[in-house]
């Protein structure tokens, strides 16, 4: 369902971040993206949700070629994918409910439908009792759970997570991992860039390792493969 064919990305400063990547990710897979800092993991992920455009090559998601996608078609693509970041990126003046509802309000979903979908997804991340809280009243792990709820409230086919446990202590990181695993088991493809060696080596999934903008390893039930 996601295919990259000989994808290259150079930034305007001529930094060559991705140097000829071809991969295929099937619907329902869980994929870790690993590699040293500066290897190109974030760029790889940004190409998938069309935050960056490839310099060369094709990226096809559900028959949509991102390299050819018009700007006005981006919102439709984004409805197919949810994105979660290391630093949560919640809107600080909105409650938990409102942060999660935001994406549905933008598409003018019916208010009763919004309420049901938001409460359903807050139940999945176990935060129904914090619906009225503001982000700064929550722990880091709770904030990341809100961000995950927001990312999946539209029932996207793909959830993309760029170091989602990077700012969290080990116990909290495991909680987040349980939720991502649960979301994957409900049918969503999950692609997660991570430096968390313990998680990758314990909850075995496909591992794609990137170094200097190339795939150097791609293993079903792989391991982290780096120190720390
Ligand atoms: P990783 O996520 O593995 O740390 P990145 O994809 O962030 O790697 O970065 C890959 C390379 O591209 C690095 O050398 C980085 O400095 C460079 N880079 C990333 N983003 C930009 C940008 N917006 N402009 C220029 N260079 C960038
Ligand atoms: P309860 O009645 O037990 O508070 P509800 O399901 O009515 O449970 O609502 C749960 C939470 O969601 C409450 O905090 C409520 O204020 C909030 N909420 C419900 N609908 C909206 C909405 N449209 N916008 C913002 N917050 C809402």
PDB file of C-alpha atoms and ligand atoms in Angstrom:
ATOM      1  CA  UNK A   1       0.000   0.000   0.000  1.00  0.00           C
ATOM      2  CA  UNK A   2       3.030   2.318   0.467  1.00  0.00           C
ATOM      3  CA  UNK A   3       5.725   2.061  -2.137  1.00  0.00           C
ATOM      4  CA  UNK A   4       8.877   4.117  -2.617  1.00  0.00           C
ATOM      5  CA  UNK A   5      10.631   3.618  -5.946  1.00  0.00           C
ATOM      6  CA  UNK A   6      14.200   4.890  -6.179  1.00  0.00           C
ATOM      7  CA  UNK A   7      13.497   7.930  -4.010  1.00  0.00           C
ATOM      8  CA  UNK A   8      16.072  10.691  -3.606  1.00  0.00           C
ATOM      9  CA  UNK A   9      15.866  13.828  -1.499  1.00  0.00           C
ATOM     10  CA  UNK A  10      18.333  16.682  -1.438  1.00  0.00           C
ATOM     11  CA  UNK A  11      17.499  19.753   0.646  1.00  0.00           C
ATOM     12  CA  UNK A  12      17.908  23.201  -0.914  1.00  0.00           C
ATOM     13  CA  UNK A  13      21.329  23.534   0.777  1.00  0.00           C
ATOM     14  CA  UNK A  14      22.303  20.454  -1.275  1.00  0.00           C
ATOM     15  CA  UNK A  15      22.315  18.210   1.800  1.00  0.00           C
ATOM     16  CA  UNK A  16      21.588  14.755   0.354  1.00  0.00           C
ATOM     17  CA  UNK A  17      19.298  13.225   2.967  1.00  0.00           C
ATOM     18  CA  UNK A  18      17.814  10.261   1.019  1.00  0.00           C
ATOM     19  CA  UNK A  19      19.903   8.543  -1.649  1.00  0.00           C
ATOM     20  CA  UNK A  20      17.921   5.995  -3.630  1.00  0.00           C
ATOM     21  CA  UNK A  21      15.437   4.206  -1.381  1.00  0.00           C
ATOM     22  CA  UNK A  22      13.004   1.573  -2.695  1.00  0.00           C
ATOM     23  CA  UNK A  23      10.697  -0.122  -0.188  1.00  0.00           C
ATOM     24  CA  UNK A  24       7.191  -1.527   0.041  1.00  0.00           C
ATOM     25  CA  UNK A  25       5.032  -1.525   3.171  1.00  0.00           C
ATOM     26  CA  UNK A  26       1.835  -3.574   3.132  1.00  0.00           C
ATOM     27  CA  UNK A  27      -1.431  -2.656   4.783  1.00  0.00           C
ATOM     28  CA  UNK A  28      -1.474  -3.612   8.460  1.00  0.00           C
ATOM     29  CA  UNK A  29       2.308  -3.848   8.921  1.00  0.00           C
ATOM     30  CA  UNK A  30       4.175  -2.402  11.905  1.00  0.00           C
ATOM     31  CA  UNK A  31       7.562  -1.045  10.863  1.00  0.00           C
ATOM     32  CA  UNK A  32      10.359   0.436  12.959  1.00  0.00           C
ATOM     33  CA  UNK A  33      12.689   2.858  11.202  1.00  0.00           C
ATOM     34  CA  UNK A  34      16.093   2.924  12.913  1.00  0.00           C
ATOM     35  CA  UNK A  35      19.530   4.392  12.267  1.00  0.00           C
ATOM     36  CA  UNK A  36      22.045   6.885  13.643  1.00  0.00           C
ATOM     37  CA  UNK A  37      21.213  10.587  14.079  1.00  0.00           C
ATOM     38  CA  UNK A  38      21.317  12.376  10.759  1.00  0.00           C
ATOM     39  CA  UNK A  39      20.786   9.135   8.813  1.00  0.00           C
ATOM     40  CA  UNK A  40      17.622  10.421   7.133  1.00  0.00           C
ATOM     41  CA  UNK A  41      14.870   8.833   9.251  1.00  0.00           C
ATOM     42  CA  UNK A  42      12.857  12.020   9.715  1.00  0.00           C
ATOM     43  CA  UNK A  43      13.213  12.892   6.065  1.00  0.00           C
ATOM     44  CA  UNK A  44      12.049   9.391   5.083  1.00  0.00           C
ATOM     45  CA  UNK A  45       8.982   9.891   7.253  1.00  0.00           C
ATOM     46  CA  UNK A  46       8.331  13.450   6.074  1.00  0.00           C
ATOM     47  CA  UNK A  47       8.349  12.224   2.479  1.00  0.00           C
ATOM     48  CA  UNK A  48       5.555   9.791   3.356  1.00  0.00           C
ATOM     49  CA  UNK A  49       3.151  12.406   4.617  1.00  0.00           C
ATOM     50  CA  UNK A  50       4.255  14.858   1.951  1.00  0.00           C
ATOM     51  CA  UNK A  51       5.828  17.331   4.358  1.00  0.00           C
ATOM     52  CA  UNK A  52       8.786  17.101   1.961  1.00  0.00           C
ATOM     53  CA  UNK A  53       8.764  16.329  -1.766  1.00  0.00           C
ATOM     54  CA  UNK A  54      11.248  13.884  -3.279  1.00  0.00           C
ATOM     55  CA  UNK A  55      13.893  15.344  -5.585  1.00  0.00           C
ATOM     56  CA  UNK A  56      13.552  12.195  -7.689  1.00  0.00           C
ATOM     57  CA  UNK A  57      11.545   8.967  -7.628  1.00  0.00           C
ATOM     58  CA  UNK A  58       7.979   7.956  -6.858  1.00  0.00           C
ATOM     59  CA  UNK A  59       6.138   7.540  -3.568  1.00  0.00           C
ATOM     60  CA  UNK A  60       2.796   5.832  -4.019  1.00  0.00           C
ATOM     61  CA  UNK A  61       0.291   5.535  -1.185  1.00  0.00           C
ATOM     62  CA  UNK A  62      -2.957   3.779  -2.058  1.00  0.00           C
ATOM     63  CA  UNK A  63      -2.496   4.581  -5.741  1.00  0.00           C
ATOM     64  CA  UNK A  64      -1.798   8.260  -5.022  1.00  0.00           C
ATOM     65  CA  UNK A  65       1.607   9.310  -6.342  1.00  0.00           C
ATOM     66  CA  UNK A  66       2.902  11.900  -3.862  1.00  0.00           C
ATOM     67  CA  UNK A  67       5.547  13.118  -6.275  1.00  0.00           C
ATOM     68  CA  UNK A  68       2.776  14.253  -8.607  1.00  0.00           C
ATOM     69  CA  UNK A  69       0.264  15.340  -5.985  1.00  0.00           C
ATOM     70  CA  UNK A  70      -1.163  18.854  -6.335  1.00  0.00           C
ATOM     71  CA  UNK A  71      -1.097  21.089  -3.260  1.00  0.00           C
ATOM     72  CA  UNK A  72      -4.888  21.126  -3.091  1.00  0.00           C
ATOM     73  CA  UNK A  73      -4.984  17.316  -2.839  1.00  0.00           C
ATOM     74  CA  UNK A  74      -2.775  17.237   0.274  1.00  0.00           C
ATOM     75  CA  UNK A  75      -5.657  17.485   2.804  1.00  0.00           C
ATOM     76  CA  UNK A  76      -7.236  14.390   1.256  1.00  0.00           C
ATOM     77  CA  UNK A  77      -3.953  12.504   1.595  1.00  0.00           C
ATOM     78  CA  UNK A  78      -3.600  13.639   5.205  1.00  0.00           C
ATOM     79  CA  UNK A  79      -6.964  12.084   6.020  1.00  0.00           C
ATOM     80  CA  UNK A  80      -5.422   8.727   5.158  1.00  0.00           C
ATOM     81  CA  UNK A  81      -2.628   9.259   7.648  1.00  0.00           C
ATOM     82  CA  UNK A  82      -2.170  10.348  11.220  1.00  0.00           C
ATOM     83  CA  UNK A  83       1.145  11.749  12.427  1.00  0.00           C
ATOM     84  CA  UNK A  84       2.639  11.775  15.925  1.00  0.00           C
ATOM     85  CA  UNK A  85       5.791  13.674  16.901  1.00  0.00           C
ATOM     86  CA  UNK A  86       8.365  13.488  19.690  1.00  0.00           C
ATOM     87  CA  UNK A  87       7.197  16.838  21.118  1.00  0.00           C
ATOM     88  CA  UNK A  88       3.418  16.110  20.924  1.00  0.00           C
ATOM     89  CA  UNK A  89       2.479  19.415  19.197  1.00  0.00           C
ATOM     90  CA  UNK A  90      -0.835  19.829  21.040  1.00  0.00           C
ATOM     91  CA  UNK A  91      -2.637  23.165  20.930  1.00  0.00           C
ATOM     92  CA  UNK A  92      -2.046  24.579  24.443  1.00  0.00           C
ATOM     93  CA  UNK A  93      -5.238  26.633  24.746  1.00  0.00           C
ATOM     94  CA  UNK A  94      -7.564  23.763  23.785  1.00  0.00           C
ATOM     95  CA  UNK A  95      -8.751  20.984  26.075  1.00  0.00           C
ATOM     96  CA  UNK A  96      -7.937  17.357  25.420  1.00  0.00           C
ATOM     97  CA  UNK A  97     -11.384  16.904  23.857  1.00  0.00           C
ATOM     98  CA  UNK A  98     -10.937  19.951  21.652  1.00  0.00           C
ATOM     99  CA  UNK A  99      -7.434  18.963  20.545  1.00  0.00           C
ATOM    100  CA  UNK A 100      -8.734  15.602  19.378  1.00  0.00           C
ATOM    101  CA  UNK A 101     -11.945  17.058  17.897  1.00  0.00           C
ATOM    102  CA  UNK A 102     -10.069  19.696  15.919  1.00  0.00           C
ATOM    103  CA  UNK A 103      -9.373  17.564  12.826  1.00  0.00           C
ATOM    104  CA  UNK A 104     -13.033  16.532  12.661  1.00  0.00           C
ATOM    105  CA  UNK A 105     -14.295  20.075  13.093  1.00  0.00           C
ATOM    106  CA  UNK A 106     -12.096  21.173  10.200  1.00  0.00           C
ATOM    107  CA  UNK A 107     -13.908  18.722   7.923  1.00  0.00           C
ATOM    108  CA  UNK A 108     -17.255  19.895   9.368  1.00  0.00           C
ATOM    109  CA  UNK A 109     -18.232  16.552  10.799  1.00  0.00           C
ATOM    110  CA  UNK A 110     -21.596  16.440  12.587  1.00  0.00           C
ATOM    111  CA  UNK A 111     -21.189  17.459  16.304  1.00  0.00           C
ATOM    112  CA  UNK A 112     -22.757  14.266  17.627  1.00  0.00           C
ATOM    113  CA  UNK A 113     -20.491  12.191  15.435  1.00  0.00           C
ATOM    114  CA  UNK A 114     -17.512  14.244  16.635  1.00  0.00           C
ATOM    115  CA  UNK A 115     -18.423  13.657  20.252  1.00  0.00           C
ATOM    116  CA  UNK A 116     -18.816   9.924  19.751  1.00  0.00           C
ATOM    117  CA  UNK A 117     -15.593   9.545  17.753  1.00  0.00           C
ATOM    118  CA  UNK A 118     -13.564  11.644  20.193  1.00  0.00           C
ATOM    119  CA  UNK A 119     -14.817   9.794  23.269  1.00  0.00           C
ATOM    120  CA  UNK A 120     -14.262   6.425  21.532  1.00  0.00           C
ATOM    121  CA  UNK A 121     -10.675   7.273  20.737  1.00  0.00           C
ATOM    122  CA  UNK A 122     -10.041   8.756  24.203  1.00  0.00           C
ATOM    123  CA  UNK A 123     -11.211   5.419  25.555  1.00  0.00           C
ATOM    124  CA  UNK A 124      -8.614   3.578  23.434  1.00  0.00           C
ATOM    125  CA  UNK A 125      -5.819   5.759  24.875  1.00  0.00           C
ATOM    126  CA  UNK A 126      -7.386   5.547  28.344  1.00  0.00           C
ATOM    127  CA  UNK A 127      -7.922   9.284  28.803  1.00  0.00           C
ATOM    128  CA  UNK A 128     -11.705   9.660  28.905  1.00  0.00           C
ATOM    129  CA  UNK A 129     -11.455  11.101  32.414  1.00  0.00           C
ATOM    130  CA  UNK A 130      -9.100  13.883  31.193  1.00  0.00           C
ATOM    131  CA  UNK A 131     -11.311  15.168  28.364  1.00  0.00           C
ATOM    132  CA  UNK A 132     -11.704  18.568  30.044  1.00  0.00           C
ATOM    133  CA  UNK A 133      -8.020  19.014  30.945  1.00  0.00           C
ATOM    134  CA  UNK A 134      -5.591  21.338  29.215  1.00  0.00           C
ATOM    135  CA  UNK A 135      -2.347  19.855  27.838  1.00  0.00           C
ATOM    136  CA  UNK A 136      -0.157  21.472  30.507  1.00  0.00           C
ATOM    137  CA  UNK A 137      -2.215  19.757  33.208  1.00  0.00           C
ATOM    138  CA  UNK A 138      -1.106  16.375  31.838  1.00  0.00           C
ATOM    139  CA  UNK A 139       2.071  14.296  32.125  1.00  0.00           C
ATOM    140  CA  UNK A 140       4.252  13.796  29.062  1.00  0.00           C
ATOM    141  CA  UNK A 141       2.875  10.299  28.530  1.00  0.00           C
ATOM    142  CA  UNK A 142      -0.704  11.568  28.761  1.00  0.00           C
ATOM    143  CA  UNK A 143       0.063  14.340  26.285  1.00  0.00           C
ATOM    144  CA  UNK A 144       1.486  11.803  23.854  1.00  0.00           C
ATOM    145  CA  UNK A 145      -1.660   9.695  24.275  1.00  0.00           C
ATOM    146  CA  UNK A 146      -3.747  12.752  23.363  1.00  0.00           C
ATOM    147  CA  UNK A 147      -1.555  13.260  20.301  1.00  0.00           C
ATOM    148  CA  UNK A 148      -2.100   9.620  19.313  1.00  0.00           C
ATOM    149  CA  UNK A 149      -5.864   9.999  19.825  1.00  0.00           C
ATOM    150  CA  UNK A 150      -5.832  13.064  17.593  1.00  0.00           C
ATOM    151  CA  UNK A 151      -3.812  11.199  14.954  1.00  0.00           C
ATOM    152  CA  UNK A 152      -6.208   8.244  14.760  1.00  0.00           C
ATOM    153  CA  UNK A 153      -9.613   9.893  15.346  1.00  0.00           C
ATOM    154  CA  UNK A 154     -10.198  10.031  11.586  1.00  0.00           C
ATOM    155  CA  UNK A 155      -9.522   6.272  11.286  1.00  0.00           C
ATOM    156  CA  UNK A 156      -6.458   6.742   9.086  1.00  0.00           C
ATOM    157  CA  UNK A 157      -5.000   3.798   7.192  1.00  0.00           C
ATOM    158  CA  UNK A 158      -1.500   4.720   8.327  1.00  0.00           C
ATOM    159  CA  UNK A 159      -0.121   6.093  11.585  1.00  0.00           C
ATOM    160  CA  UNK A 160       3.305   7.675  11.273  1.00  0.00           C
ATOM    161  CA  UNK A 161       5.264   8.330  14.446  1.00  0.00           C
ATOM    162  CA  UNK A 162       8.586  10.175  14.540  1.00  0.00           C
ATOM    163  CA  UNK A 163      10.339   9.176  17.781  1.00  0.00           C
ATOM    164  CA  UNK A 164       7.088   9.110  19.768  1.00  0.00           C
ATOM    165  CA  UNK A 165       8.830   7.914  22.940  1.00  0.00           C
ATOM    166  CA  UNK A 166      11.861  10.196  22.598  1.00  0.00           C
ATOM    167  CA  UNK A 167      10.809  12.573  25.396  1.00  0.00           C
ATOM    168  CA  UNK A 168       9.395   9.948  27.754  1.00  0.00           C
ATOM    169  CA  UNK A 169      10.801   7.869  30.594  1.00  0.00           C
ATOM    170  CA  UNK A 170      11.104   4.102  29.971  1.00  0.00           C
ATOM    171  CA  UNK A 171       7.860   3.058  31.734  1.00  0.00           C
ATOM    172  CA  UNK A 172       5.865   5.697  29.904  1.00  0.00           C
ATOM    173  CA  UNK A 173       7.516   4.713  26.626  1.00  0.00           C
ATOM    174  CA  UNK A 174       6.194   1.163  27.125  1.00  0.00           C
ATOM    175  CA  UNK A 175       2.669   2.477  27.710  1.00  0.00           C
ATOM    176  CA  UNK A 176       2.840   4.394  24.441  1.00  0.00           C
ATOM    177  CA  UNK A 177       4.142   1.295  22.688  1.00  0.00           C
ATOM    178  CA  UNK A 178       1.205  -0.777  24.006  1.00  0.00           C
ATOM    179  CA  UNK A 179      -1.189   1.777  22.560  1.00  0.00           C
ATOM    180  CA  UNK A 180       0.549   1.832  19.173  1.00  0.00           C
ATOM    181  CA  UNK A 181       0.488  -1.976  19.123  1.00  0.00           C
ATOM    182  CA  UNK A 182      -3.231  -1.927  19.953  1.00  0.00           C
ATOM    183  CA  UNK A 183      -3.914   0.569  17.162  1.00  0.00           C
ATOM    184  CA  UNK A 184      -1.944  -1.649  14.765  1.00  0.00           C
ATOM    185  CA  UNK A 185      -3.992  -4.685  15.807  1.00  0.00           C
ATOM    186  CA  UNK A 186      -7.148  -2.716  14.993  1.00  0.00           C
ATOM    187  CA  UNK A 187      -5.886  -2.602  11.383  1.00  0.00           C
ATOM    188  CA  UNK A 188      -3.867   0.600  11.059  1.00  0.00           C
ATOM    189  CA  UNK A 189      -0.430   0.391   9.456  1.00  0.00           C
ATOM    190  CA  UNK A 190       2.144   1.867  11.882  1.00  0.00           C
ATOM    191  CA  UNK A 191       5.500   3.320  10.838  1.00  0.00           C
ATOM    192  CA  UNK A 192       7.638   4.425  13.762  1.00  0.00           C
ATOM    193  CA  UNK A 193      11.094   6.040  13.683  1.00  0.00           C
ATOM    194  CA  UNK A 194      12.775   5.285  16.980  1.00  0.00           C
ATOM    195  CA  UNK A 195      15.990   5.222  19.017  1.00  0.00           C
ATOM    196  CA  UNK A 196      14.421   2.973  21.642  1.00  0.00           C
ATOM    197  CA  UNK A 197      16.602  -0.124  21.534  1.00  0.00           C
ATOM    198  CA  UNK A 198      14.729  -1.976  24.303  1.00  0.00           C
ATOM    199  CA  UNK A 199      11.369  -1.606  22.597  1.00  0.00           C
ATOM    200  CA  UNK A 200      12.658  -2.649  19.157  1.00  0.00           C
ATOM    201  CA  UNK A 201      14.454  -5.676  20.606  1.00  0.00           C
ATOM    202  CA  UNK A 202      11.515  -6.757  22.780  1.00  0.00           C
ATOM    203  CA  UNK A 203       8.397  -6.129  20.678  1.00  0.00           C
ATOM    204  CA  UNK A 204       9.683  -7.691  17.483  1.00  0.00           C
ATOM    205  CA  UNK A 205       8.507  -6.124  14.245  1.00  0.00           C
ATOM    206  CA  UNK A 206       9.886  -5.345  10.809  1.00  0.00           C
ATOM    207  CA  UNK A 207      12.983  -3.156  11.081  1.00  0.00           C
ATOM    208  CA  UNK A 208      14.166  -0.847   8.307  1.00  0.00           C
ATOM    209  CA  UNK A 209      17.618   0.584   9.098  1.00  0.00           C
ATOM    210  CA  UNK A 210      18.682   3.748   7.306  1.00  0.00           C
ATOM    211  CA  UNK A 211      22.266   5.038   7.126  1.00  0.00           C
ATOM    212  CA  UNK A 212      23.426   7.963   4.997  1.00  0.00           C
ATOM    213  CA  UNK A 213      20.031   8.064   3.300  1.00  0.00           C
ATOM    214  CA  UNK A 214      20.056   4.411   2.194  1.00  0.00           C
ATOM    215  CA  UNK A 215      18.312   1.292   3.474  1.00  0.00           C
ATOM    216  CA  UNK A 216      21.122  -0.856   4.876  1.00  0.00           C
ATOM    217  CA  UNK A 217      18.893  -3.492   6.473  1.00  0.00           C
ATOM    218  CA  UNK A 218      15.245  -4.547   6.153  1.00  0.00           C
ATOM    219  CA  UNK A 219      14.248  -7.513   8.292  1.00  0.00           C
ATOM    220  CA  UNK A 220      10.957  -9.044   9.379  1.00  0.00           C
ATOM    221  CA  UNK A 221      11.152  -9.346  13.184  1.00  0.00           C
ATOM    222  CA  UNK A 222      14.489  -7.538  13.158  1.00  0.00           C
ATOM    223  CA  UNK A 223      16.539  -6.062  15.970  1.00  0.00           C
ATOM    224  CA  UNK A 224      17.749  -2.544  16.741  1.00  0.00           C
ATOM    225  CA  UNK A 225      21.327  -3.267  15.769  1.00  0.00           C
ATOM    226  CA  UNK A 226      23.031  -0.212  17.293  1.00  0.00           C
ATOM    227  CA  UNK A 227      24.386   0.567  20.753  1.00  0.00           C
ATOM    228  CA  UNK A 228      22.191   2.711  23.061  1.00  0.00           C
TER     229      UNK A 228
HETATM  230  P1  LIG B   1      17.452  11.652  11.239  1.00  0.00           P
HETATM  231  O1  LIG B   1      15.990  11.798  11.433  1.00  0.00           O
HETATM  232  O2  LIG B   1      17.867  10.246  10.941  1.00  0.00           O
HETATM  233  O3  LIG B   1      18.264  12.244  12.352  1.00  0.00           O
HETATM  234  P2  LIG B   1      17.122  13.669   9.171  1.00  0.00           P
HETATM  235  O4  LIG B   1      16.232  13.161   8.129  1.00  0.00           O
HETATM  236  O5  LIG B   1      16.577  14.633  10.169  1.00  0.00           O
HETATM  237  O6  LIG B   1      17.846  12.443   9.905  1.00  0.00           O
HETATM  238  O7  LIG B   1      18.369  14.371   8.490  1.00  0.00           O
HETATM  239  C1  LIG B   1      19.115  13.790   7.415  1.00  0.00           C
HETATM  240  C2  LIG B   1      20.134  14.807   6.927  1.00  0.00           C
HETATM  241  O8  LIG B   1      19.453  15.891   6.298  1.00  0.00           O
HETATM  242  C3  LIG B   1      20.964  15.433   8.047  1.00  0.00           C
HETATM  243  O9  LIG B   1      22.267  15.674   7.566  1.00  0.00           O
HETATM  244  C4  LIG B   1      20.241  16.723   8.326  1.00  0.00           C
HETATM  245  O10 LIG B   1      21.128  17.685   8.846  1.00  0.00           O
HETATM  246  C5  LIG B   1      19.743  17.119   6.955  1.00  0.00           C
HETATM  247  N1  LIG B   1      18.490  17.901   7.023  1.00  0.00           N
HETATM  248  C6  LIG B   1      17.339  17.531   7.642  1.00  0.00           C
HETATM  249  N2  LIG B   1      16.386  18.466   7.463  1.00  0.00           N
HETATM  250  C7  LIG B   1      16.948  19.444   6.715  1.00  0.00           C
HETATM  251  C8  LIG B   1      16.492  20.687   6.176  1.00  0.00           C
HETATM  252  N3  LIG B   1      15.223  21.119   6.379  1.00  0.00           N
HETATM  253  N4  LIG B   1      17.352  21.440   5.451  1.00  0.00           N
HETATM  254  C9  LIG B   1      18.606  21.006   5.227  1.00  0.00           C
HETATM  255  N5  LIG B   1      19.119  19.845   5.685  1.00  0.00           N
HETATM  256  C10 LIG B   1      18.302  19.071   6.420  1.00  0.00           C
HETATM  257  P1  LIG B   2     -19.755  13.742  30.835  1.00  0.00           P
HETATM  258  O1  LIG B   2     -21.168  14.175  30.651  1.00  0.00           O
HETATM  259  O2  LIG B   2     -19.556  12.612  31.778  1.00  0.00           O
HETATM  260  O3  LIG B   2     -18.796  14.873  31.072  1.00  0.00           O
HETATM  261  P2  LIG B   2     -19.590  13.566  27.982  1.00  0.00           P
HETATM  262  O4  LIG B   2     -19.454  12.363  27.113  1.00  0.00           O
HETATM  263  O5  LIG B   2     -20.795  14.412  27.855  1.00  0.00           O
HETATM  264  O6  LIG B   2     -19.334  13.075  29.452  1.00  0.00           O
HETATM  265  O7  LIG B   2     -18.353  14.506  27.726  1.00  0.00           O
HETATM  266  C1  LIG B   2     -17.078  14.104  28.065  1.00  0.00           C
HETATM  267  C2  LIG B   2     -16.169  15.301  27.979  1.00  0.00           C
HETATM  268  O8  LIG B   2     -16.103  15.836  26.660  1.00  0.00           O
HETATM  269  C3  LIG B   2     -16.604  16.435  28.876  1.00  0.00           C
HETATM  270  O9  LIG B   2     -15.426  16.983  29.449  1.00  0.00           O
HETATM  271  C4  LIG B   2     -17.248  17.425  27.922  1.00  0.00           C
HETATM  272  O10 LIG B   2     -17.125  18.741  28.419  1.00  0.00           O
HETATM  273  C5  LIG B   2     -16.406  17.231  26.701  1.00  0.00           C
HETATM  274  N1  LIG B   2     -17.145  17.592  25.499  1.00  0.00           N
HETATM  275  C6  LIG B   2     -18.216  16.986  24.983  1.00  0.00           C
HETATM  276  N2  LIG B   2     -18.592  17.542  23.823  1.00  0.00           N
HETATM  277  C7  LIG B   2     -17.688  18.544  23.586  1.00  0.00           C
HETATM  278  C8  LIG B   2     -17.525  19.515  22.549  1.00  0.00           C
HETATM  279  N3  LIG B   2     -18.307  19.570  21.470  1.00  0.00           N
HETATM  280  N4  LIG B   2     -16.478  20.388  22.649  1.00  0.00           N
HETATM  281  C9  LIG B   2     -15.651  20.345  23.698  1.00  0.00           C
HETATM  282  N5  LIG B   2     -15.746  19.463  24.718  1.00  0.00           N
HETATM  283  C10 LIG B   2     -16.773  18.587  24.667  1.00  0.00           C
END
